[in-house]
mmCIF file of C-alpha atoms in Angstrom:
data_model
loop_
_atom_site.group_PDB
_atom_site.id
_atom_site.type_symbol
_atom_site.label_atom_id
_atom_site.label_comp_id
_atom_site.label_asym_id
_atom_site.label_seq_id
_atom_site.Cartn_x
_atom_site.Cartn_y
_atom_site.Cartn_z
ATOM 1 C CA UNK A 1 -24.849 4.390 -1.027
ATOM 2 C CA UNK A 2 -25.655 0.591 -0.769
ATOM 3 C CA UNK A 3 -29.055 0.948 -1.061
ATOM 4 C CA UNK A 4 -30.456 2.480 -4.737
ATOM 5 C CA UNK A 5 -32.143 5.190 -2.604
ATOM 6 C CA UNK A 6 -28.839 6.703 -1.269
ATOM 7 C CA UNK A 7 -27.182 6.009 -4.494
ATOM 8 C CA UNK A 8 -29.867 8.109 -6.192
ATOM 9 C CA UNK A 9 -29.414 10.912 -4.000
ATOM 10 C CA UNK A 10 -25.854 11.138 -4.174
ATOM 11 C CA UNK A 11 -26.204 10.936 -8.228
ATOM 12 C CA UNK A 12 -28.546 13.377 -8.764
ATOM 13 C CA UNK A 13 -27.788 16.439 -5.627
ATOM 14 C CA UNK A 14 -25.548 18.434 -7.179
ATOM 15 C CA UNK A 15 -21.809 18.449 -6.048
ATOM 16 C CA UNK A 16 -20.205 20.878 -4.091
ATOM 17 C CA UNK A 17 -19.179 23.985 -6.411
ATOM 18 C CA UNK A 18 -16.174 25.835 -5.902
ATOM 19 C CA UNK A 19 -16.569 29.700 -5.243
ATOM 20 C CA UNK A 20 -17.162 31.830 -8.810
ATOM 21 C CA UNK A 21 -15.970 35.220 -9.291
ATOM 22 C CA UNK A 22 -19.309 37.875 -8.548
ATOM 23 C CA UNK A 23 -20.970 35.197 -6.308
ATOM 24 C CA UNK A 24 -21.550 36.501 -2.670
ATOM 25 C CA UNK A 25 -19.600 35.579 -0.130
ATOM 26 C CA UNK A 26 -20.430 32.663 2.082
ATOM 27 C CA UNK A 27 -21.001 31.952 5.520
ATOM 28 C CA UNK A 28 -17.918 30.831 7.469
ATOM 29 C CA UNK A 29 -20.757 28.135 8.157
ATOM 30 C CA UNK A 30 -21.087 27.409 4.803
ATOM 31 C CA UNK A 31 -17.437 27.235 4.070
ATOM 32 C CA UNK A 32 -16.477 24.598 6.572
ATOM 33 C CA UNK A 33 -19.094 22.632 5.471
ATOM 34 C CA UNK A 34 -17.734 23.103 1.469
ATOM 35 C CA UNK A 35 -14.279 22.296 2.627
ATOM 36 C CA UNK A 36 -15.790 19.017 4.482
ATOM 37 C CA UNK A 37 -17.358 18.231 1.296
ATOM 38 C CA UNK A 38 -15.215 19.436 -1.126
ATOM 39 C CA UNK A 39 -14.719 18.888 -4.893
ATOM 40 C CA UNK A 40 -13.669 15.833 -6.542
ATOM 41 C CA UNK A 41 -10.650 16.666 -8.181
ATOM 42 C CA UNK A 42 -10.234 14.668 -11.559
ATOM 43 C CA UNK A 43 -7.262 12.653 -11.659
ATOM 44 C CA UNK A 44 -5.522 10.221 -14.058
ATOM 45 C CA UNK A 45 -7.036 7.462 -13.009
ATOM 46 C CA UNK A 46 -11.066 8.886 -12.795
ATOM 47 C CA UNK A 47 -10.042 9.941 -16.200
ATOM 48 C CA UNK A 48 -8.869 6.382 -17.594
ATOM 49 C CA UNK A 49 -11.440 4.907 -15.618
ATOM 50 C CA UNK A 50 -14.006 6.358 -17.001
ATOM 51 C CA UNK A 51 -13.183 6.145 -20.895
ATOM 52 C CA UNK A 52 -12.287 2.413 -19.964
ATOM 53 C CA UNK A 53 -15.984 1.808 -18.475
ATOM 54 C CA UNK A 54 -17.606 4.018 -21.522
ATOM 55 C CA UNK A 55 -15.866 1.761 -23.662
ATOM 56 C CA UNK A 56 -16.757 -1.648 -22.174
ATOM 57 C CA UNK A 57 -20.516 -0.466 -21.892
ATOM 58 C CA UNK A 58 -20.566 -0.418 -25.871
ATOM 59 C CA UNK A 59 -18.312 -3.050 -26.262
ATOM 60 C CA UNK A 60 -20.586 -5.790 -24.235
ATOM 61 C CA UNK A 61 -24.358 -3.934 -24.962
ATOM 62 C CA UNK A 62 -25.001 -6.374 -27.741
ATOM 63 C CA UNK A 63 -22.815 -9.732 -26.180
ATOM 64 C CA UNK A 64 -25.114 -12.022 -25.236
ATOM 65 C CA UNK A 65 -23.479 -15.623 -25.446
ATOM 66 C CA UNK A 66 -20.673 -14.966 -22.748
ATOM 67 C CA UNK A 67 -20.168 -12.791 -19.802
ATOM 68 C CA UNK A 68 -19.214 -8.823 -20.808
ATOM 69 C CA UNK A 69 -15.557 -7.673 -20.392
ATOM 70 C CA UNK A 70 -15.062 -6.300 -16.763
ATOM 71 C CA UNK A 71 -12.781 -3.897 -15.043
ATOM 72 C CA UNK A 72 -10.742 -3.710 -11.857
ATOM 73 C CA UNK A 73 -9.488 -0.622 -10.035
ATOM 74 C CA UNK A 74 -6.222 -2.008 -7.891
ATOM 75 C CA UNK A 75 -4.111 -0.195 -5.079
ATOM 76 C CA UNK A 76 -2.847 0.929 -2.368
ATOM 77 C CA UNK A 77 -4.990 2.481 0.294
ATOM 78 C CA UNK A 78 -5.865 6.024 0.113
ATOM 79 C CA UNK A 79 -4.935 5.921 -3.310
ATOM 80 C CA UNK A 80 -8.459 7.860 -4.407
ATOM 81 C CA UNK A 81 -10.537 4.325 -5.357
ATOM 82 C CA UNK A 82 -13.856 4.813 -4.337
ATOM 83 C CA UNK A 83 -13.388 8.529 -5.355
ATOM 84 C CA UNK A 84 -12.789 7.064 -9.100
ATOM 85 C CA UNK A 85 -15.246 5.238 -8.596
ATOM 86 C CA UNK A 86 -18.589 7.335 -7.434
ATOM 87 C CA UNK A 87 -17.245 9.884 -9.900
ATOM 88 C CA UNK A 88 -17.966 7.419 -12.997
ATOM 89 C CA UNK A 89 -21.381 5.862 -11.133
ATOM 90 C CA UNK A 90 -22.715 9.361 -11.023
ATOM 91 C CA UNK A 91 -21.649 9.764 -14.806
ATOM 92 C CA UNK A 92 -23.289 6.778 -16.009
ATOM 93 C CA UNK A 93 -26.466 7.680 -13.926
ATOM 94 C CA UNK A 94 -26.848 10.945 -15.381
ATOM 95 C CA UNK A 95 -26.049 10.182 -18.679
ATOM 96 C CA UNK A 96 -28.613 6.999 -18.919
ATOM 97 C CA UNK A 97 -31.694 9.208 -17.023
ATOM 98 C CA UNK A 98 -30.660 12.615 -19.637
ATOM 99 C CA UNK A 99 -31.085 9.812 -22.212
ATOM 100 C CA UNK A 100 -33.934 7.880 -21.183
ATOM 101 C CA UNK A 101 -36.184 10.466 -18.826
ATOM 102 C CA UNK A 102 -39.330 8.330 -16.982
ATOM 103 C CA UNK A 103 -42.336 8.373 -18.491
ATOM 104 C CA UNK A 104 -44.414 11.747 -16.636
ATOM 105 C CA UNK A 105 -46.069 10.378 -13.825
ATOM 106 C CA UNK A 106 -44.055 7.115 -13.278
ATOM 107 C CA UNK A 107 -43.611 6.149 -10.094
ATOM 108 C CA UNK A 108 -39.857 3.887 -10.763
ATOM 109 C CA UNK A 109 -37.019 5.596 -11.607
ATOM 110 C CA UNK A 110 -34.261 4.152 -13.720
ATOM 111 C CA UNK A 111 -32.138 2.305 -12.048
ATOM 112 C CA UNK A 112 -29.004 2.270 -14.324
ATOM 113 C CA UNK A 113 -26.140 1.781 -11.696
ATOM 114 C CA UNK A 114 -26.073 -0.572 -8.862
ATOM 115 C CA UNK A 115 -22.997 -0.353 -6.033
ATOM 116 C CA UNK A 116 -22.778 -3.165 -3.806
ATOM 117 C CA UNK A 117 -19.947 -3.474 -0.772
ATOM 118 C CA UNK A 118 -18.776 -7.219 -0.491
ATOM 119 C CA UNK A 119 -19.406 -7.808 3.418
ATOM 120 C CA UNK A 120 -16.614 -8.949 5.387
ATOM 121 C CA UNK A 121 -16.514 -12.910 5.389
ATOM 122 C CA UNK A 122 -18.469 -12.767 2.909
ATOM 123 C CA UNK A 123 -20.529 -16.017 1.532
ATOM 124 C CA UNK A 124 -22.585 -16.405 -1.894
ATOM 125 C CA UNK A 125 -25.652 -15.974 0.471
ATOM 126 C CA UNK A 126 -24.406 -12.726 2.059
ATOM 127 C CA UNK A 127 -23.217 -11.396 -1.280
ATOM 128 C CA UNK A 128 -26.459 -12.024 -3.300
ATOM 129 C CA UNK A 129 -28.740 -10.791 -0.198
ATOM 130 C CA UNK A 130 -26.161 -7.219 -0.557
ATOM 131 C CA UNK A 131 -27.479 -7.285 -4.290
ATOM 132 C CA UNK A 132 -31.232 -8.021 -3.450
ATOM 133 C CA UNK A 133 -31.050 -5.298 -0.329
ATOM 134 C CA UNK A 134 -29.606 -2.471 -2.773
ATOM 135 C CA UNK A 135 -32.996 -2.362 -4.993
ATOM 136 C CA UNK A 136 -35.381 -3.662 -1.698
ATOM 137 C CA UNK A 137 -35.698 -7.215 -3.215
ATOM 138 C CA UNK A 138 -37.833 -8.870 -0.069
ATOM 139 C CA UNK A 139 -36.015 -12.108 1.250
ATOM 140 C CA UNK A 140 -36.165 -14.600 4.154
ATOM 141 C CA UNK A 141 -33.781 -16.591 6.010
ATOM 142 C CA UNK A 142 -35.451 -19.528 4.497
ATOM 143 C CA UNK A 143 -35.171 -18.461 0.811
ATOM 144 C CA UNK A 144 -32.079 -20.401 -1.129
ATOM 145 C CA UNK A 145 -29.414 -18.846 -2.468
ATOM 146 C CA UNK A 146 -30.601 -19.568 -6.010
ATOM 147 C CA UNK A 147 -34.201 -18.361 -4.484
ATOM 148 C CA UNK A 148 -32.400 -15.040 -4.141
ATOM 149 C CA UNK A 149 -30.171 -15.185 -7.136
ATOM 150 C CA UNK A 150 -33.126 -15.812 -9.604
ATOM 151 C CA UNK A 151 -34.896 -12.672 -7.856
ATOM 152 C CA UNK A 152 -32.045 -10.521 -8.239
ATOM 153 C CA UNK A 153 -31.306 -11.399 -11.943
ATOM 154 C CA UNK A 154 -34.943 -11.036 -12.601
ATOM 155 C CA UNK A 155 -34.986 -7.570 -10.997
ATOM 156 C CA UNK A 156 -31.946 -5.899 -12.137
ATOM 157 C CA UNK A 157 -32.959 -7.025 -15.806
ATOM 158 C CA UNK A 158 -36.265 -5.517 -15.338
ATOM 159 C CA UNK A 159 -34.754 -2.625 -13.654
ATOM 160 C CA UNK A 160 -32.185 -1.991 -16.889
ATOM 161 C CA UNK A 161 -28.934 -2.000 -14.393
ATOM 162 C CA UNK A 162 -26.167 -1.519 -17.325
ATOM 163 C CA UNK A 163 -23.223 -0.730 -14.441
ATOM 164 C CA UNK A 164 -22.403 -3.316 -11.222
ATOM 165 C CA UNK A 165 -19.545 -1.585 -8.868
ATOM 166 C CA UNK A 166 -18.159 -3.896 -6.775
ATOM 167 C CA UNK A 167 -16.195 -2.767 -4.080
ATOM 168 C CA UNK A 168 -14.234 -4.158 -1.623
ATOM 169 C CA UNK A 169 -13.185 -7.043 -3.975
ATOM 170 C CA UNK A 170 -9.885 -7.792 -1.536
ATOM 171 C CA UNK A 171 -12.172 -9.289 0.554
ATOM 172 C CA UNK A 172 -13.340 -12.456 -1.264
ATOM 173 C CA UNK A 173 -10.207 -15.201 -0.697
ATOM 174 C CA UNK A 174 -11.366 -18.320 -3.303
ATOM 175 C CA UNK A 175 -8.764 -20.251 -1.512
ATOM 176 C CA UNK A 176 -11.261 -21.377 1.236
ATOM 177 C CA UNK A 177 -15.001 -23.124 0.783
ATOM 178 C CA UNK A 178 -16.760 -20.091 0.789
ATOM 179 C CA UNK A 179 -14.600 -17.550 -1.078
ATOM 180 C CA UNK A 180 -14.822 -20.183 -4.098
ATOM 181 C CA UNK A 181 -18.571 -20.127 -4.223
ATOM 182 C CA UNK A 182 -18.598 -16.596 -3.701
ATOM 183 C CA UNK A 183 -16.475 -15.956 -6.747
ATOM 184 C CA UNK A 184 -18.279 -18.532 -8.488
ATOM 185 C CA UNK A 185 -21.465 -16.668 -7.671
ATOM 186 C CA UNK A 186 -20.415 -12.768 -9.324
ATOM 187 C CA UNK A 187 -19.031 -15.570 -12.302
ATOM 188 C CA UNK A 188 -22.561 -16.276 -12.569
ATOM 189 C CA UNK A 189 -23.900 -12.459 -12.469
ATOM 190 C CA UNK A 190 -21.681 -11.284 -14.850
ATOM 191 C CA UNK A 191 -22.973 -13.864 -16.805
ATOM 192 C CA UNK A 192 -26.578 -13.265 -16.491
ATOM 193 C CA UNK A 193 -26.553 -9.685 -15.711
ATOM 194 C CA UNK A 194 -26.854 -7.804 -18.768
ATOM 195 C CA UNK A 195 -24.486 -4.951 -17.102
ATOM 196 C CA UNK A 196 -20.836 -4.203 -17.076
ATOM 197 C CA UNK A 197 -18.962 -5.171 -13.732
ATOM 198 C CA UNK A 198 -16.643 -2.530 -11.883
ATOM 199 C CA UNK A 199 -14.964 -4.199 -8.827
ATOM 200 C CA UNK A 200 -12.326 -2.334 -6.780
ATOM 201 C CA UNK A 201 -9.711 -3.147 -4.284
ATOM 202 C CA UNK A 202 -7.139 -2.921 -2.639
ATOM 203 C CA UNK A 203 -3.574 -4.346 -4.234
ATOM 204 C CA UNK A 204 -5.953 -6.641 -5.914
ATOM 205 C CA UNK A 205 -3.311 -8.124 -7.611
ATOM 206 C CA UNK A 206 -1.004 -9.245 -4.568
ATOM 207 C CA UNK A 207 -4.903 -11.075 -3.212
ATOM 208 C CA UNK A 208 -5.768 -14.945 -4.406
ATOM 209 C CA UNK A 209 -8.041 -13.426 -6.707
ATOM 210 C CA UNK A 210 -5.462 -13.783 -9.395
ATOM 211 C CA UNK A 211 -4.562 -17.207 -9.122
ATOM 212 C CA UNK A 212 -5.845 -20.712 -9.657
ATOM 213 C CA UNK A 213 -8.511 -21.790 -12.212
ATOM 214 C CA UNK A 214 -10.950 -19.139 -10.979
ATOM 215 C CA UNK A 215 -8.175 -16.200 -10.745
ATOM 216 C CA UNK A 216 -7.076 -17.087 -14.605
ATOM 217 C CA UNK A 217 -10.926 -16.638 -15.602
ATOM 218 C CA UNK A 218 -11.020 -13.339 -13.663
ATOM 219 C CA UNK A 219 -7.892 -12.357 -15.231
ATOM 220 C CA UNK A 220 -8.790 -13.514 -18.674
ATOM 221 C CA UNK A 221 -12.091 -11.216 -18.620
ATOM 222 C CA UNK A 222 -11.078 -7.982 -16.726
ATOM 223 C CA UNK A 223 -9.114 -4.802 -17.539
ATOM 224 C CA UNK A 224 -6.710 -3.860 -14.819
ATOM 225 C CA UNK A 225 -6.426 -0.082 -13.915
ATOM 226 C CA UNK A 226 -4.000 1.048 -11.047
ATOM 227 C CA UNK A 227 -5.159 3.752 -9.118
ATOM 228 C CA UNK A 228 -1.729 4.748 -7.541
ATOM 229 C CA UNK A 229 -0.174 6.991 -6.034
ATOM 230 C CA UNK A 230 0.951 10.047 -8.218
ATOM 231 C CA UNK A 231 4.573 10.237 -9.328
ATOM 232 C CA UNK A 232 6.223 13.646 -9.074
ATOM 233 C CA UNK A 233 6.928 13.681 -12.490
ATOM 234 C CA UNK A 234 6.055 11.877 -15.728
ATOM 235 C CA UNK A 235 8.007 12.455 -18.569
ATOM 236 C CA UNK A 236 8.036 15.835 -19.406
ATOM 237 C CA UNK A 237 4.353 16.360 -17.154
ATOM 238 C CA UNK A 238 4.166 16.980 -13.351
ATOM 239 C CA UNK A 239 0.603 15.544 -12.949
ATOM 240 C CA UNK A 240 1.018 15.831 -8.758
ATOM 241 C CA UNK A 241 1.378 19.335 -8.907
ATOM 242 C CA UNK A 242 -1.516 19.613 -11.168
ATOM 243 C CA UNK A 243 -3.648 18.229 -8.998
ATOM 244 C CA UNK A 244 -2.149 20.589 -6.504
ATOM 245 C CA UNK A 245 -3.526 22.936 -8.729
ATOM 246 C CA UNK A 246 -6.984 21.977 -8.943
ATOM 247 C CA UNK A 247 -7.260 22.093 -5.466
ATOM 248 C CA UNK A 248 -6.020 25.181 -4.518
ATOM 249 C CA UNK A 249 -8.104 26.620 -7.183
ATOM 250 C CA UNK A 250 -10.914 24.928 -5.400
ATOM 251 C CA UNK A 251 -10.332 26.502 -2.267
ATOM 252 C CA UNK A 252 -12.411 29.101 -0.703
ATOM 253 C CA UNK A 253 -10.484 30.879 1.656
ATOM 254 C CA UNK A 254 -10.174 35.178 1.990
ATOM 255 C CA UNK A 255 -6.664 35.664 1.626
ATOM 256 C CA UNK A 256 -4.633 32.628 0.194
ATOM 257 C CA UNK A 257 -2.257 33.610 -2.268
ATOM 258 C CA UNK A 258 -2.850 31.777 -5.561
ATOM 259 C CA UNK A 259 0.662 29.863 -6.356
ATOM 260 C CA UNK A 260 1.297 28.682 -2.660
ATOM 261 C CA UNK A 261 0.569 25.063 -2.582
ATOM 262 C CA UNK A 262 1.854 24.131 -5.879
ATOM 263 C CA UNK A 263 5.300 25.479 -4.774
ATOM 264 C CA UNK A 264 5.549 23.041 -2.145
ATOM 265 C CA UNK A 265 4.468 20.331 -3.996
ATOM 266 C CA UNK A 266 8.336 18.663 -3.298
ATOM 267 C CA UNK A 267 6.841 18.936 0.367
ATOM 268 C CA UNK A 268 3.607 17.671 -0.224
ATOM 269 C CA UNK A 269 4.424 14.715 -2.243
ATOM 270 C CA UNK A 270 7.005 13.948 0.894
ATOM 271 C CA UNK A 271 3.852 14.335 3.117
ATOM 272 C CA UNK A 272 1.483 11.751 1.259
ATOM 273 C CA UNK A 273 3.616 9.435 -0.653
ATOM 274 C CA UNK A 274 1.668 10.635 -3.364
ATOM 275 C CA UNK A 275 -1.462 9.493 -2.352
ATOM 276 C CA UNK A 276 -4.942 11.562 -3.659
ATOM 277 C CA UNK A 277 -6.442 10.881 -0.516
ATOM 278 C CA UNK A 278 -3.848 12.250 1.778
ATOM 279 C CA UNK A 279 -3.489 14.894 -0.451
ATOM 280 C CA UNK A 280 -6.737 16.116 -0.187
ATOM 281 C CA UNK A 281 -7.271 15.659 3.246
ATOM 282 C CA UNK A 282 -4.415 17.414 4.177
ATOM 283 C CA UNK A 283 -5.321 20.678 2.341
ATOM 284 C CA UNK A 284 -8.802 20.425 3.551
ATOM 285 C CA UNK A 285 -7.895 20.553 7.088
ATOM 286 C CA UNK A 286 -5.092 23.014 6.546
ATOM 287 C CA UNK A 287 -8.434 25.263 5.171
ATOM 288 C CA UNK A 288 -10.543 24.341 8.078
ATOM 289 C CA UNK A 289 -8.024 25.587 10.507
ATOM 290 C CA UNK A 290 -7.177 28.533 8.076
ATOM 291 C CA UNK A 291 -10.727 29.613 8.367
ATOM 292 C CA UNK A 292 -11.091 28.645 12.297
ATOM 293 C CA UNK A 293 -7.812 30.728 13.314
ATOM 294 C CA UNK A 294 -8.829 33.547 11.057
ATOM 295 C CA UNK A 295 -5.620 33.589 8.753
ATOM 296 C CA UNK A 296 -7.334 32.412 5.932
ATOM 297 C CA UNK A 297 -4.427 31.202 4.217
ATOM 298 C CA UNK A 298 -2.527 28.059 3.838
ATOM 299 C CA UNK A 299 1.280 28.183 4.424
ATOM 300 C CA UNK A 300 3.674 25.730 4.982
ATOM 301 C CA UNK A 301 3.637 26.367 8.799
ATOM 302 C CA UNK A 302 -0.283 25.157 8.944
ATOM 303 C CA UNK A 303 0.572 22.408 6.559
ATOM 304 C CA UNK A 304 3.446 21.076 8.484
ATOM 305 C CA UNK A 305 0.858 21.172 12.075
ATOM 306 C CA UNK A 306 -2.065 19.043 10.315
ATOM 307 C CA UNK A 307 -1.694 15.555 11.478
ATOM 308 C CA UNK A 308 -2.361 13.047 8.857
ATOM 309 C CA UNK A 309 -3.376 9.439 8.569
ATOM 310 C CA UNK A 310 -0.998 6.362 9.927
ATOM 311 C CA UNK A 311 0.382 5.662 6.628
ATOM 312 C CA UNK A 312 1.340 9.327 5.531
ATOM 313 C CA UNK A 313 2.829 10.057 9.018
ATOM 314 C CA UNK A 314 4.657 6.894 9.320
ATOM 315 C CA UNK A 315 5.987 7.880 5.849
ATOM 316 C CA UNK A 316 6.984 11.018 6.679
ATOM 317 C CA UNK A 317 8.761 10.058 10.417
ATOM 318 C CA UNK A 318 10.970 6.918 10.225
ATOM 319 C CA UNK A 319 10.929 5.210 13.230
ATOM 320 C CA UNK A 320 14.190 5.770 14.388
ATOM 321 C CA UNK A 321 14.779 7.641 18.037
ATOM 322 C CA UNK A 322 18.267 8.249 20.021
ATOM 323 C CA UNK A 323 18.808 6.287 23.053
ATOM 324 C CA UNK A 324 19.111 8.920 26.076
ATOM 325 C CA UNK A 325 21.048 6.110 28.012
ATOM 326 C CA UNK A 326 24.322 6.127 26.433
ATOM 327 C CA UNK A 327 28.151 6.398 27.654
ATOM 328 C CA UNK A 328 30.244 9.610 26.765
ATOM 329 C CA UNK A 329 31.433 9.899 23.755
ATOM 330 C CA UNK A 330 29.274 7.019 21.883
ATOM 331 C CA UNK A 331 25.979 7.408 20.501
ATOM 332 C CA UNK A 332 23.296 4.556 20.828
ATOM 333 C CA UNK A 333 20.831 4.628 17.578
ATOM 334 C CA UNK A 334 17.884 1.793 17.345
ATOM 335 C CA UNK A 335 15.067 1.487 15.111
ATOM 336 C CA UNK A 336 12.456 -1.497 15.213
ATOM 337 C CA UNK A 337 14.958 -4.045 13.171
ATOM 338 C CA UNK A 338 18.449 -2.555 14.200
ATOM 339 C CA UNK A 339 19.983 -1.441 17.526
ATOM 340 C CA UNK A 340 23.997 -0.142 16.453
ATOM 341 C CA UNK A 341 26.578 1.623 18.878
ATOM 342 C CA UNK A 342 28.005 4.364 16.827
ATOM 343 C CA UNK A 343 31.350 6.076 17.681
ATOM 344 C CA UNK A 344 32.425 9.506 16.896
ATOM 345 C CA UNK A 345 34.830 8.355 14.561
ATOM 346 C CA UNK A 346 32.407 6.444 12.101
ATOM 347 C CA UNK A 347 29.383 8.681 13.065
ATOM 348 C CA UNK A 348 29.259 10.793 9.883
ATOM 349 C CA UNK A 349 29.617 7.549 7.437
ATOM 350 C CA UNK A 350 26.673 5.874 9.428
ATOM 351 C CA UNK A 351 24.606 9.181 9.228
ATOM 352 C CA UNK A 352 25.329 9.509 5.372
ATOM 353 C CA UNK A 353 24.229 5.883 5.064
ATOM 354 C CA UNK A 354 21.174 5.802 7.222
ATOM 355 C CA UNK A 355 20.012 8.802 5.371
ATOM 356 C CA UNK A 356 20.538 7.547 2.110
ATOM 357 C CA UNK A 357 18.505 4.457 3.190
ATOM 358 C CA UNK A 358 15.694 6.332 4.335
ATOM 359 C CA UNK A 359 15.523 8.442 1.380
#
């Protein structure tokens, strides 16, 4: 994906397809693997994301005197940010080559979208010798940074890049030395690039990025979009159990029952905090071992057995245990910040309490 080879093939192969009434079966092979790759399953954000980015293309195509408006997808982890993010690369990629085929016979394909990962610790050098490395600009350890930062601008003009992703912005801190000359360097990109910048992160917002001289200019330039978790509800719309939806309508499994998963979705938003990510992977492995044990369903039962990531199961678990050494008649509670005796006479008021806290 960091390399305009990969991103090419993951633009233009086709992405996984769900199962279509009248097609013939497949393989149990072939169904792990679609499970393992699975759809992606649009959600608010993808969808805001990518009018925002159409937008901003048109907006900036003719700006020439200042850098173009950019945008920034913020939050937490697992919150379905790169996700949003391939989904409008590929969109932009197909859309500029449907518009502007190469010539028959030419051996250089458009190269409309470029997707760089900013390296950890990252310096100016480092960053620009990501950009030169995605379209195979040659360098040396003894080229400059501005030896590498004219080759890039040159290329990617030449090239007709119209979309920079940026991700892993969280990891740039212009606090120290090299974080400042790092975000002084994409200042400079976005101001010779031609292109519309996409940078993504996580809780962007709580980083340094947002503060001091070179924060406000950041600020003053980009559109923030929070790619959050999912609320249960929203007004008078349940968007997490929509998505629910989509998924289980995605599924290819024999016998599920159509309805299942979206009547847990109480449950499932429990389970993942709301978060796309665990969301998805949840289902998919409830689907792998639906198709391994031979059920070929998902209940609750196989849900509630999946192990999850850190962050949904600490969600899910607080981290409160009883103490086994305890005198008669007293019980001994502790969690990481607390340790409290409780009594049988105040035991159901601290119960009530402690679960009110936790919920």
């Amino acid at each position: 994906m960091t390399t305009w080879q990969g991103w090419q093939h993951f633009a233009t192969t086709d992405p996984p397809a769900p199962p279509q009434p009248g097609d013939p079966p497949r393989s149990t092979d072939e169904r792990l693997a679609y499970h393992s790759a699975f759809v992606t399953i649009r959600t608010p954000a993808i969808s805001q994301l990518a009018t925002q980015v159409r937008t901003l293309m048109i907006l900036g195509r003719h700006q020439h005197t200042t850098a173009r408006p950019s945008l920034i997808v913020t939050g937490p982890a697992a919150a379905g940010k790169p996700t949003a993010l391939f989904n409008v690369g590929r969109a932009c990629h197909l859309a500029h080559i449907r518009k502007n085929p190469a010539p028959p016979g030419s051996a250089h394909a458009a190269a409309p979208v470029a997707y760089v990962l900013v390296p950890p610790g990252a310096t100016a050098k480092t960053l620009i010798t990501e950009f030169a490395r995605y379209l195979g600009i040659p360098t040396t350890t003894r080229m400059t940074q501005t030896q590498i930062t004219k080759a890039v601008c040159h290329t990617y003009t030449a090239a007709g890049v119209q979309l920079v992703l940026i991700d892993e912005i969280h990891r740039l801190n212009p606090r120290t030395t090299t974080g400042a000359q790092t975000a002084d360097l994409i200042k400079d990109l976005t101001e010779r690039l031609p292109a519309t910048f996409v940078y993504a992160g996580i809780n962007v917002t709580d980083t340094p990025l947002f503060t001091g001289v070179r924060g406000a200019q950041l600020a003053g330039r980009a559109t923030l979009i929070t790619c959050g978790p999912l609320p249960a509800r929203h007004g008078t719309h349940q968007p997490f159990r929509d998505v629910i939806t989509d998924i289980e309508n995605a599924l290819d499994l024999h016998h599920h029952k159509p309805g299942t998963l979206p009547r847990h979705a109480p449950y499932l938003h429990q389970r993942t905090a709301g978060r796309i990510g665990s969301l998805t992977r949840l289902i998919r492995q409830a689907a792998i071992t639906a198709i391994h044990d031979g059920t070929e369903r998902i209940t609750k039962t196989t849900l509630d057995a999946v192990r999850l990531d850190h962050l949904a199961e600490q969600h899910r678990r607080p981290t409160a245990t009883a103490n086994p050494t305890r005198r008669p008649g007293k019980t001994t509670l502790t969690s990481k910040n607390t340790k409290q005796t409780i009594t049988p006479q105040n035991y159901l008021h601290h119960t009530q309490t402690h679960s009110i806290q936790n919920t």
